[in-house]
Amino acid sequence: MKAREKPVSGAAIDAGDAAIAREAALIALDWGTTSLRAYLFDAAGQVIATRVSTAGIMNLPVPAEEGGFDAAFDEACGVWLAQAPSLPVLAAGMVGSAQGWVQAPYVETPASAQALVAGIVRVRAACGAEVAVVPGVLEPGALPNVMRGEETQIFGALGAAGDDAEPQTALVGLPGTHAKWVVVEGERIARFYTFMTGEVYAALCAHTILGRTMKHPVEPDTAAFLRGVSVAREQGCVGLLATAFSTRTLGLTAQLAADEQPDYLSGLVIGHELAGLEAALARRDVTLAGCAPQLIGAEALCERYRMALAAFGCSGAHLVRQATEHGLWRIAVQAGLVTPR
Amino acid sequence: MKAREKPVSGAAIDAGDAAIAREAALIALDWGTTSLRAYLFDAAGQVIATRVSTAGIMNLPVPAEEGGFDAAFDEACGVWLAQAPSLPVLAAGMVGSAQGWVQAPYVETPASAQALVAGIVRVRAACGAEVAVVPGVLEPGALPNVMRGEETQIFGALGAAGDDAEPQTALVGLPGTHAKWVVVEGERIARFYTFMTGEVYAALCAHTILGRTMKHPVEPDTAAFLRGVSVAREQGCVGLLATAFSTRTLGLTAQLAADEQPDYLSGLVIGHELAGLEAALARRDVTLAGCAPQLIGAEALCERYRMALAAFGCSGAHLVRQATEHGLWRIAVQAGLVTPR
């Protein structure tokens, strides 16, 4: 997939934009909390242009009540819509939350792609375009779980494996601020877990005593990372509240250098996530070692997870690229917004 | 124990101070990171005056290299020493750390009160007084643990039970920023665990998404707290990184009000601490239900722990008051700094 990616910069239309717009068949938005990424697809499902901005729903150029969503939308897609005003538009992510442009109520698990399509909610932009917003997924229960945006990536990852694949069980991991692990059964999101791994790691580094003795190395320290993973795996039962303190005490006792501490703590936190996942899977007699998880996310972070998973005996993890684009396209097709050529 | 407690305020000497100084037999300092508490004891081991300040070792009135420790010491004890310059002085806590006034190297576990006495390091104050500094305790190993100040409180709590008590196994809990759980065997600190419970709770509230939907209630919500404890106890294996997110999702699904969320999360974090402790104790076939832990710390916090422990089947937990004062006195006597009347 070769796309011309450009950051958003005013609404100037150049000849390239006009040429692109003639091929275009769909605009699709990945609109999260801190960023907005707009994709222009041709009728074959290829991304022909991408525009990225920081206008996430918590970072709109003007407040929401003053037309912030319209302003961000125009900034991202105005040049395309000026050339092709009738292009269908699909959006996924936090844009459909209670704090978003329009609320697309959660679809409950088990959630199929068809259920997501049925839950689409539409909002009319000031420019006249109708934006179809994909709902998130809720797993109800004593400890409910929610996702918005990941459901689209997951169906993109599954679609990438071939639409004709037999219904099967798959494990999909989405590392990040709030990492998600999703069990897919028969092409439905059956259940999932959220781990606040990225956000807790950042808070531990920036706002606890652990950060005070850390020096961030120029290159990630893989050995220190895997040492942290190993401690979490072997001593996991005592919990992160206890093992995290070893970042400090190993430093105090000259067993962990200042520039090893960030990666060691990262390994601890990710290791505790995987130990928790392993325990959750064990309730249904599933082991990480028996899974070949698909990983969706930033490549370097997914590589860290791949190494950590290997320490848990899970050697088959692999990165799925462009899951977001594939998922948006797949849902748009299934919703009848676009007819693939 | 009735003591006249006054905040530090200059070095003015009043008639009361002079009268107190005539009865005095020992000055003892609990000198931590963020506070300095000075006790004046009579020869019967009673606290006859207390002076408190915020001049912890990370909060000195002037920088350490400009005489900050002397300045804080004079401010806290100058009025007493002016009346009775030959009073012995004992200090415990972070004042003996690498960042302290003088480094008192850790005593290794198993650590007796006698070993602490043998590890005392002395520093001469500018005013001429000699300050005896109690060492901390280190448990070496793959995940080392350290304490400074708690060792003194622990021997205070044990001493309070009667010095002639038979050697026995005791479990002592010290809730707080870095909660400690200490196993005492035969009057020695045998091993201990540190949980970053208070600090992680504060970081989660102030620096993650969980804080955004919280309203802090006027009165602590015990039901919400115990609900959090129960979730941690029952779902603990999935780990705090996962259960913490339920603070948000229970809110999103209208199952947990904004003003219930702080106590619910507090219950979760303390519950994970106790679940981790239970797992650590289980390695030696000990259960929380079979223990009657002594709790040392702020009364309201210890009461929360008492309730949480009861949820783990441990009904015999009880608060030990004035463990710090008792411990300082006990170590001073054992070190020969003072002869009890």
XYZ file of C-alpha atoms in Angstrom:
682
model
C 0.000 0.000 0.000
C 1.625 3.209 -1.162
C -0.045 6.361 0.048
C 0.812 9.993 -0.266
C 0.774 11.166 3.335
C 0.701 14.825 4.175
C 0.137 16.712 7.384
C -2.908 18.957 7.431
C -2.034 22.512 6.349
C -4.921 24.823 5.539
C -7.318 24.107 2.688
C -5.211 24.920 -0.333
C -6.078 22.636 -3.235
C -3.309 21.638 -5.557
C -3.425 19.720 -8.792
C -2.383 16.558 -6.991
C -5.355 16.753 -4.666
C -7.709 17.195 -7.610
C -6.253 14.192 -9.404
C -6.519 12.103 -6.250
C -10.107 13.133 -5.685
C -11.101 11.813 -9.130
C -9.921 8.307 -8.175
C -11.421 8.467 -4.708
C -14.255 6.219 -3.544
C -14.264 6.616 0.254
C -13.020 8.855 3.034
C -12.375 6.999 6.286
C -11.323 8.521 9.579
C -9.489 7.027 12.526
C -10.489 9.702 15.054
C -9.153 9.126 18.527
C -8.556 11.138 21.672
C -5.333 12.829 20.596
C -5.163 12.409 16.841
C -7.208 12.344 13.658
C -6.011 10.349 10.681
C -7.929 10.627 7.416
C -7.604 8.064 4.623
C -8.742 8.445 1.048
C -9.449 5.089 -0.604
C -9.908 4.268 -4.253
C -12.571 1.795 -5.336
C -10.105 -1.091 -5.122
C -9.648 -0.441 -1.418
C -6.191 1.074 -1.798
C -5.261 4.096 0.298
C -4.350 6.830 -2.178
C -3.814 9.644 0.305
C -3.557 10.152 4.045
C -3.838 13.306 6.106
C -2.887 13.353 9.766
C -3.520 15.938 12.440
C -3.453 16.267 16.204
C -7.136 17.244 16.259
C -8.217 14.344 18.478
C -11.542 14.754 20.242
C -9.794 16.119 23.335
C -7.612 18.386 21.207
C -9.988 20.079 18.747
C -8.863 23.333 17.072
C -11.859 25.141 18.616
C -14.143 23.893 21.418
C -16.728 21.274 20.472
C -19.607 23.614 21.308
C -18.203 26.162 18.859
C -18.109 23.722 15.972
C -14.816 22.074 16.822
C -15.703 18.769 15.176
C -16.715 20.482 11.935
C -13.564 22.575 11.987
C -11.324 19.537 12.468
C -13.267 17.577 9.845
C -12.992 20.402 7.281
C -9.311 20.787 7.996
C -8.723 17.072 7.482
C -11.040 16.327 4.531
C -12.143 19.689 3.117
C -9.751 19.553 0.164
C -10.998 16.105 -0.804
C -14.690 16.934 -0.367
C -14.286 20.162 -2.341
C -13.304 17.996 -5.332
C -15.758 15.173 -4.687
C -18.555 16.336 -2.389
C -20.516 13.105 -2.615
C -17.763 10.844 -1.255
C -19.056 8.588 1.518
C -17.380 9.129 4.905
C -16.841 6.556 7.661
C -15.304 7.299 11.076
C -14.192 5.048 13.937
C -12.782 5.712 17.391
C -13.525 8.062 20.253
C -15.415 10.324 17.833
C -18.393 8.051 18.618
C -18.087 8.364 22.407
C -20.147 10.474 24.788
C -17.490 13.175 24.397
C -17.426 12.732 20.601
C -19.216 14.258 17.617
C -22.187 11.936 17.928
C -22.660 9.099 20.378
C -22.705 5.674 18.748
C -23.883 3.389 21.596
C -21.722 0.381 22.339
C -22.495 -2.947 20.670
C -22.322 -5.758 23.222
C -20.136 -8.828 22.966
C -20.177 -11.186 21.177
C -19.891 -8.550 18.459
C -19.628 -9.333 14.741
C -18.677 -6.933 11.961
C -22.341 -7.068 10.921
C -23.394 -5.941 14.409
C -20.993 -3.002 14.173
C -22.494 -2.057 10.803
C -25.982 -2.271 12.272
C -24.893 0.026 15.109
C -23.531 2.788 12.866
C -24.836 6.253 13.786
C -24.771 9.141 11.304
C -23.963 12.785 11.845
C -24.387 15.558 9.243
C -21.381 17.840 8.942
C -21.840 21.576 8.395
C -20.408 21.148 4.891
C -23.222 18.769 4.049
C -21.331 15.478 4.188
C -22.886 12.647 6.145
C -20.418 10.880 8.439
C -21.134 7.269 9.418
C -19.695 6.571 12.878
C -18.753 3.024 13.902
C -19.889 2.057 17.429
C -17.533 0.736 20.087
C -17.895 -2.614 21.840
C -18.923 -3.264 25.441
C -18.399 -6.487 27.335
C -20.866 -6.237 30.206
C -20.311 -7.892 33.564
C -18.941 -7.304 37.023
C -15.797 -5.818 35.457
C -17.071 -4.336 32.199
C -14.721 -3.618 29.324
C -15.065 -1.105 26.520
C -13.275 -0.334 23.283
C -13.648 2.312 20.581
C -11.543 2.108 17.479
C -9.913 -1.217 18.312
C -12.993 -3.117 17.029
C -12.312 -1.673 13.578
C -8.632 -2.635 13.741
C -9.534 -6.150 14.852
C -11.849 -6.744 11.911
C -9.127 -5.297 9.709
C -6.630 -7.815 11.074
C -9.094 -10.674 10.637
C -9.966 -9.495 7.138
C -6.289 -9.452 6.256
C -6.119 -13.172 7.000
C -8.670 -13.773 4.205
C -12.402 -13.289 4.408
C -13.063 -16.897 3.546
C -11.131 -18.276 6.496
C -13.034 -20.749 8.625
C -14.546 -19.415 11.843
C -11.887 -19.902 14.464
C -10.544 -18.649 17.759
C -7.971 -15.889 17.546
C -6.142 -13.781 20.095
C -5.416 -10.196 19.130
C -3.198 -7.895 21.177
C -3.244 -4.116 20.873
C -0.384 -2.697 22.987
C -0.482 0.936 24.033
C -1.703 3.379 26.637
C -4.602 1.058 27.443
C -3.491 -2.256 26.008
C -6.265 -4.591 24.893
C -6.265 -8.340 24.475
C -9.185 -9.610 22.481
C -10.480 -13.135 22.034
C -12.244 -13.552 18.689
C -14.437 -16.611 18.212
C -16.173 -17.329 14.925
C -15.434 -13.833 13.604
C -17.007 -12.205 16.656
C -15.328 -10.249 19.414
C -16.148 -12.682 22.213
C -14.400 -11.057 25.216
C -11.500 -8.806 25.969
C -9.297 -7.370 28.662
C -7.893 -3.900 29.122
C -4.549 -3.307 30.854
C -3.554 0.261 31.706
C 0.033 -0.664 30.916
C 1.265 2.316 28.933
C -0.427 4.879 31.119
C 0.694 3.288 34.394
C 4.264 2.985 33.105
C 4.292 6.670 32.221
C 2.827 7.620 35.615
C 5.388 5.453 37.465
C 8.264 7.077 35.562
C 7.044 10.655 35.843
C 5.219 10.749 39.155
C 6.756 8.268 41.600
C 10.113 7.843 43.298
C 11.112 5.296 40.625
C 11.638 8.044 38.070
C 14.102 9.931 40.254
C 16.990 7.519 39.794
C 16.294 6.687 36.134
C 18.299 7.767 33.144
C 16.698 7.072 29.788
C 19.180 5.278 27.528
C 19.780 6.319 23.927
C 18.917 2.839 22.666
C 16.360 0.546 24.335
C 18.110 -1.931 26.627
C 16.686 -5.287 25.609
C 18.493 -7.242 28.331
C 17.100 -4.994 31.067
C 13.636 -5.246 29.499
C 13.716 -9.039 29.420
C 15.020 -9.124 33.001
C 11.920 -7.156 34.056
C 9.667 -9.503 32.084
C 11.287 -12.468 33.762
C 10.826 -11.052 37.275
C 7.159 -10.360 36.571
C 6.674 -13.853 35.189
C 8.436 -15.619 38.063
C 7.420 -13.369 40.954
C 4.192 -12.125 39.426
C 1.958 -13.402 42.211
C 3.230 -10.759 44.626
C 1.964 -8.128 42.203
C 3.213 -5.035 40.436
C 2.917 -2.868 43.568
C 5.716 -4.966 45.074
C 7.904 -5.839 42.093
C 7.960 -2.220 40.859
C 9.871 -1.230 44.009
C 12.718 -3.520 42.942
C 13.536 -0.952 40.242
C 14.677 1.225 43.131
C 16.185 -1.375 45.446
C 18.186 -3.054 42.673
C 19.537 0.416 41.949
C 20.306 1.070 45.626
C 22.212 -2.201 45.822
C 24.157 -1.528 42.601
C 22.482 -4.380 40.717
C 20.677 -2.184 38.162
C 22.240 0.896 36.565
C 20.296 4.128 36.209
C 20.074 3.712 32.433
C 18.795 0.129 32.799
C 15.933 1.143 35.058
C 13.474 2.461 32.423
C 13.578 -0.729 30.341
C 13.587 -2.965 33.414
C 10.417 -1.258 34.668
C 8.893 -1.464 31.177
C 9.591 -5.201 31.212
C 8.040 -5.526 34.665
C 4.856 -3.729 33.653
C 4.438 -5.572 30.343
C 5.344 -8.823 32.112
C 2.608 -8.249 34.687
C 0.174 -7.546 31.854
C 1.040 -10.874 30.210
C 0.943 -12.729 33.539
C -2.543 -11.282 34.131
C -3.598 -12.231 30.611
C -2.231 -15.740 31.116
C -4.291 -16.054 34.312
C -7.421 -14.781 32.560
C -6.962 -17.192 29.650
C -6.328 -20.081 32.047
C -9.943 -19.868 33.246
C -10.849 -21.366 29.864
C -7.861 -23.694 29.692
C -6.056 -21.528 27.168
C -2.346 -20.788 27.518
C -0.298 -18.062 25.886
C 2.130 -20.746 24.740
C -0.715 -22.295 22.747
C -1.643 -19.060 20.980
C -0.226 -17.231 17.958
C -1.455 -13.728 18.742
C -1.823 -11.034 16.141
C -0.324 -7.757 17.329
C -1.652 -4.404 16.182
C 0.176 -1.189 16.978
C 3.407 0.726 16.671
C 6.064 -1.593 15.274
C 8.736 -1.018 17.952
C 6.226 -1.543 20.755
C 4.838 -4.691 19.135
C 8.403 -6.000 18.869
C 8.797 -5.528 22.647
C 5.606 -7.490 23.166
C 6.786 -10.197 20.790
C 9.938 -10.625 22.891
C 7.964 -10.589 26.142
C 5.489 -13.132 24.780
C 8.379 -15.397 23.802
C 9.504 -15.295 27.457
C 6.040 -16.667 28.282
C 6.563 -19.515 25.825
C 4.465 -17.870 23.127
C 6.605 -17.876 20.009
C 4.019 -17.345 17.292
C 3.118 -13.678 17.835
C 3.238 -11.558 14.713
C 2.600 -7.987 13.697
C -0.384 -7.136 11.508
C 0.181 -3.997 9.461
C -2.445 -1.468 8.359
C -5.168 -3.103 10.404
C -6.887 0.272 10.793
C -7.077 0.935 7.064
C -8.200 -2.615 6.318
C -10.835 -2.462 9.039
C -12.270 0.859 7.918
C -12.481 -0.399 4.338
C -14.037 -3.687 5.372
C -16.724 -2.037 7.487
C -17.446 0.557 4.785
C -17.952 -2.219 2.238
C -20.115 -4.238 4.608
C -22.171 -1.100 5.362
C -22.735 -0.509 1.646
C -20.983 2.861 1.745
C -18.743 1.786 -1.108
C -18.831 -0.959 -3.712
C -15.422 -2.521 -4.250
C -14.219 -2.566 -7.816
C 1.320 9.139 77.157
C 0.591 12.843 77.466
C 3.002 15.102 75.635
C 3.095 18.818 75.029
C 3.321 19.036 71.243
C 4.258 22.245 69.538
C 5.165 23.118 66.005
C 8.650 24.488 65.517
C 8.677 28.303 65.645
C 12.039 29.985 65.969
C 14.278 29.384 68.943
C 12.562 31.409 71.619
C 12.926 29.742 75.009
C 10.080 30.033 77.420
C 9.806 29.014 81.061
C 7.979 25.842 80.025
C 10.861 24.730 77.850
C 13.308 25.284 80.685
C 11.208 23.251 83.100
C 10.877 20.463 80.559
C 14.595 20.411 79.882
C 15.304 19.800 83.591
C 13.315 16.541 83.468
C 14.720 15.472 80.138
C 16.913 12.391 79.645
C 16.913 11.843 75.859
C 16.185 13.580 72.600
C 15.017 11.223 69.857
C 14.281 12.113 66.255
C 12.047 10.457 63.702
C 13.609 12.118 60.640
C 12.083 11.074 57.362
C 11.914 12.348 53.805
C 9.238 14.976 54.338
C 9.073 15.536 58.077
C 11.113 15.742 61.254
C 9.559 14.865 64.581
C 11.568 15.436 67.732
C 10.686 13.786 71.047
C 11.981 14.731 74.482
C 11.892 11.798 76.898
C 12.210 11.786 80.671
C 14.212 9.074 82.384
C 11.117 6.912 82.778
C 10.742 6.748 79.006
C 7.781 9.097 78.886
C 7.554 11.663 76.111
C 7.405 15.042 77.840
C 7.510 17.226 74.729
C 7.292 16.870 70.980
C 8.280 19.279 68.229
C 7.268 18.676 64.635
C 8.447 20.296 61.439
C 8.376 19.742 57.704
C 12.178 19.740 57.552
C 12.446 16.229 56.121
C 15.722 15.368 54.428
C 14.286 16.337 51.037
C 12.773 19.504 52.481
C 15.562 21.105 54.549
C 15.312 24.845 55.378
C 18.603 25.442 53.522
C 20.465 23.028 51.187
C 22.346 20.168 52.827
C 25.682 21.440 51.535
C 25.018 24.772 53.264
C 24.412 23.205 56.652
C 20.777 22.260 56.102
C 20.879 19.329 58.528
C 22.369 21.476 61.292
C 19.811 24.193 60.627
C 16.899 21.768 60.826
C 18.366 20.084 63.900
C 18.869 23.412 65.701
C 15.370 24.519 64.806
C 13.905 21.293 66.175
C 16.048 20.722 69.276
C 17.965 23.948 69.886
C 15.688 25.119 72.695
C 16.084 21.815 74.506
C 19.846 21.582 74.008
C 20.291 25.184 75.130
C 18.884 24.124 78.507
C 20.551 20.721 78.668
C 23.510 20.578 76.250
C 24.615 17.121 77.323
C 21.359 15.324 76.430
C 21.999 12.226 74.326
C 20.428 12.319 70.860
C 19.187 9.381 68.781
C 17.797 9.638 65.247
C 16.089 7.109 62.972
C 14.790 7.264 59.417
C 16.016 8.591 56.089
C 18.469 10.835 57.951
C 20.769 7.794 57.848
C 20.452 7.248 54.082
C 22.906 8.153 51.328
C 21.002 11.446 50.987
C 20.929 11.942 54.772
C 23.116 13.655 57.369
C 25.412 10.669 57.724
C 25.107 7.303 56.030
C 24.361 4.458 58.419
C 24.861 1.347 56.251
C 22.007 -1.134 56.154
C 21.965 -4.044 58.587
C 21.028 -7.247 56.770
C 18.158 -9.535 57.665
C 17.662 -11.340 59.958
C 18.114 -8.151 61.992
C 17.777 -7.936 65.769
C 17.522 -4.780 67.872
C 21.065 -5.562 69.032
C 22.280 -5.591 65.424
C 20.680 -2.185 64.876
C 22.457 -0.857 67.960
C 25.750 -2.261 66.717
C 25.178 -0.502 63.381
C 24.609 2.954 64.852
C 26.686 5.678 63.179
C 27.414 8.988 64.907
C 27.505 12.499 63.495
C 28.680 15.611 65.353
C 26.311 18.568 64.993
C 27.677 22.106 64.643
C 26.282 22.889 68.088
C 28.466 20.166 69.582
C 25.809 17.516 70.173
C 26.564 13.997 69.007
C 23.683 12.380 67.111
C 23.473 8.586 67.048
C 21.819 7.450 63.812
C 20.008 4.093 63.628
C 20.768 2.073 60.472
C 18.092 0.773 58.139
C 17.557 -2.881 57.230
C 18.292 -4.598 53.916
C 16.925 -7.941 52.816
C 19.317 -9.002 50.046
C 18.260 -11.218 47.157
C 16.974 -11.134 43.616
C 14.355 -8.600 44.669
C 16.045 -6.744 47.538
C 14.015 -4.811 50.095
C 15.059 -1.886 52.223
C 13.608 0.056 55.139
C 14.710 3.080 57.137
C 12.709 4.164 60.138
C 10.281 1.246 60.064
C 12.824 -1.007 61.849
C 12.614 1.328 64.837
C 8.819 1.302 64.793
C 8.785 -2.487 64.576
C 10.964 -2.914 67.643
C 8.732 -0.370 69.354
C 5.661 -2.432 68.546
C 7.351 -5.623 69.724
C 8.588 -3.933 72.883
C 5.061 -2.739 73.602
C 3.953 -6.363 73.770
C 6.331 -6.905 76.709
C 10.054 -7.394 76.521
C 9.831 -10.742 78.235
C 7.542 -12.269 75.617
C 8.717 -15.587 74.212
C 10.410 -15.475 70.815
C 7.655 -15.881 68.287
C 6.583 -15.156 64.730
C 4.782 -11.872 64.210
C 3.465 -10.058 61.164
C 3.673 -6.274 61.240
C 2.035 -4.037 58.635
C 3.040 -0.429 58.043
C 0.564 1.110 55.566
C 1.525 4.260 53.709
C 3.254 5.641 50.629
C 5.450 2.548 50.484
C 3.590 0.038 52.622
C 5.725 -2.568 54.338
C 4.806 -5.994 55.637
C 7.377 -7.447 57.957
C 7.769 -10.979 59.268
C 9.455 -11.003 62.690
C 10.831 -14.308 63.930
C 12.428 -14.639 67.354
C 12.629 -10.857 67.787
C 14.466 -10.458 64.501
C 13.249 -8.853 61.290
C 13.361 -11.999 59.177
C 11.993 -10.736 55.820
C 9.711 -8.092 54.469
C 7.852 -6.834 51.431
C 7.349 -3.329 50.125
C 4.219 -2.350 48.199
C 4.108 1.058 46.509
C 0.426 1.267 47.375
C 0.042 4.843 48.566
C 2.259 6.317 45.882
C 0.677 4.327 43.040
C -2.815 5.236 44.262
C -1.895 8.919 44.260
C -0.343 8.646 40.775
C -3.419 6.821 39.417
C -5.739 9.509 40.796
C -3.668 12.498 39.721
C -1.983 11.353 36.530
C -4.166 8.837 34.688
C -7.580 8.875 33.038
C -9.089 7.366 36.213
C -8.842 10.671 38.032
C -10.811 12.545 35.395
C -14.196 11.113 36.314
C -13.610 11.019 40.096
C -15.210 13.238 42.679
C -13.722 12.979 46.140
C -16.510 12.440 48.693
C -16.722 14.407 51.929
C -16.706 11.222 53.994
C -14.861 8.038 52.987
C -17.254 5.598 51.293
C -16.677 2.324 53.110
C -19.004 0.312 50.879
C -17.166 1.438 47.730
C -13.841 0.710 49.422
C -14.861 -2.824 50.376
C -16.237 -3.409 46.884
C -12.797 -2.590 45.496
C -11.134 -4.888 48.030
C -13.491 -7.675 47.045
C -12.804 -7.278 43.312
C -9.058 -7.373 43.949
C -9.426 -10.455 46.132
C -11.639 -12.354 43.687
C -10.172 -11.172 40.379
C -6.700 -10.445 41.664
C -4.939 -12.857 39.335
C -5.591 -10.617 36.336
C -3.639 -7.893 38.112
C -4.028 -4.256 39.059
C -3.287 -3.045 35.518
C -6.572 -4.662 34.465
C -8.818 -4.236 37.498
C -7.931 -0.541 37.844
C -9.622 0.126 34.506
C -12.918 -1.062 35.996
C -12.980 2.190 37.982
C -13.644 3.837 34.642
C -15.817 1.232 32.960
C -18.088 0.800 35.990
C -18.513 4.569 35.834
C -19.207 4.519 32.082
C -21.874 1.866 32.604
C -23.485 3.746 35.517
C -22.507 1.093 38.067
C -20.140 3.306 40.086
C -20.834 6.957 40.865
C -18.128 9.593 40.505
C -17.909 10.042 44.276
C -17.582 6.275 44.805
C -14.629 5.973 42.455
C -11.822 7.207 44.765
C -12.671 4.734 47.541
C -13.341 1.927 45.079
C -9.873 2.432 43.564
C -8.350 2.680 47.045
C -9.964 -0.667 47.866
C -8.642 -2.173 44.639
C -5.080 -1.048 45.294
C -5.042 -2.099 48.950
C -6.788 -5.338 47.972
C -4.061 -6.096 45.417
C -1.453 -5.382 48.075
C -3.066 -7.898 50.427
C -3.538 -10.455 47.627
C 0.174 -10.099 46.830
C 1.063 -10.425 50.502
C -1.142 -13.509 50.791
C 0.672 -15.061 47.828
C 4.084 -14.236 49.328
C 3.110 -15.699 52.714
C 1.708 -18.823 51.042
C 5.229 -19.801 49.944
C 5.822 -20.645 53.605
C 2.355 -22.047 54.233
C 1.224 -18.967 56.107
C -2.192 -17.425 55.481
C -3.443 -13.982 56.354
C -6.425 -15.620 58.039
C -4.008 -17.322 60.417
C -2.250 -14.098 61.402
C -3.070 -11.325 63.855
C -1.030 -8.510 62.307
C 0.075 -5.464 64.224
C -0.596 -2.299 62.258
C 1.559 0.806 62.618
C 0.565 4.080 61.031
C -2.079 6.769 60.773
C -5.177 5.567 62.598
C -7.704 6.153 59.791
C -5.489 4.377 57.248
C -4.880 1.452 59.616
C -8.648 1.176 60.076
C -9.034 0.836 56.286
C -6.443 -1.931 56.337
C -8.193 -3.618 59.248
C -11.405 -3.732 57.202
C -9.584 -4.939 54.098
C -7.785 -7.647 56.091
C -11.123 -8.810 57.490
C -12.290 -9.288 53.878
C -9.303 -11.634 53.497
C -10.441 -13.610 56.541
C -7.931 -11.964 58.851
C -9.910 -10.691 61.805
C -7.185 -10.206 64.410
C -5.419 -7.124 63.034
C -4.917 -4.379 65.583
C -3.387 -0.922 65.747
C -0.214 -0.353 67.763
C 0.054 3.217 68.992
C 3.275 5.195 69.548
C 5.431 2.507 68.030
C 7.922 5.163 66.899
C 8.374 6.635 70.384
C 8.594 3.194 71.967
C 11.112 2.036 69.394
C 13.358 5.087 69.731
C 13.346 4.704 73.527
C 14.014 1.001 73.348
C 16.978 1.367 70.997
C 18.391 4.285 73.045
C 18.266 2.158 76.182
C 19.798 -0.837 74.430
C 22.540 1.416 73.017
C 23.327 2.734 76.502
C 22.442 6.314 75.535
C 20.085 6.526 78.493
C 19.571 4.534 81.675
C 15.892 4.040 82.458
C 14.800 5.157 85.894
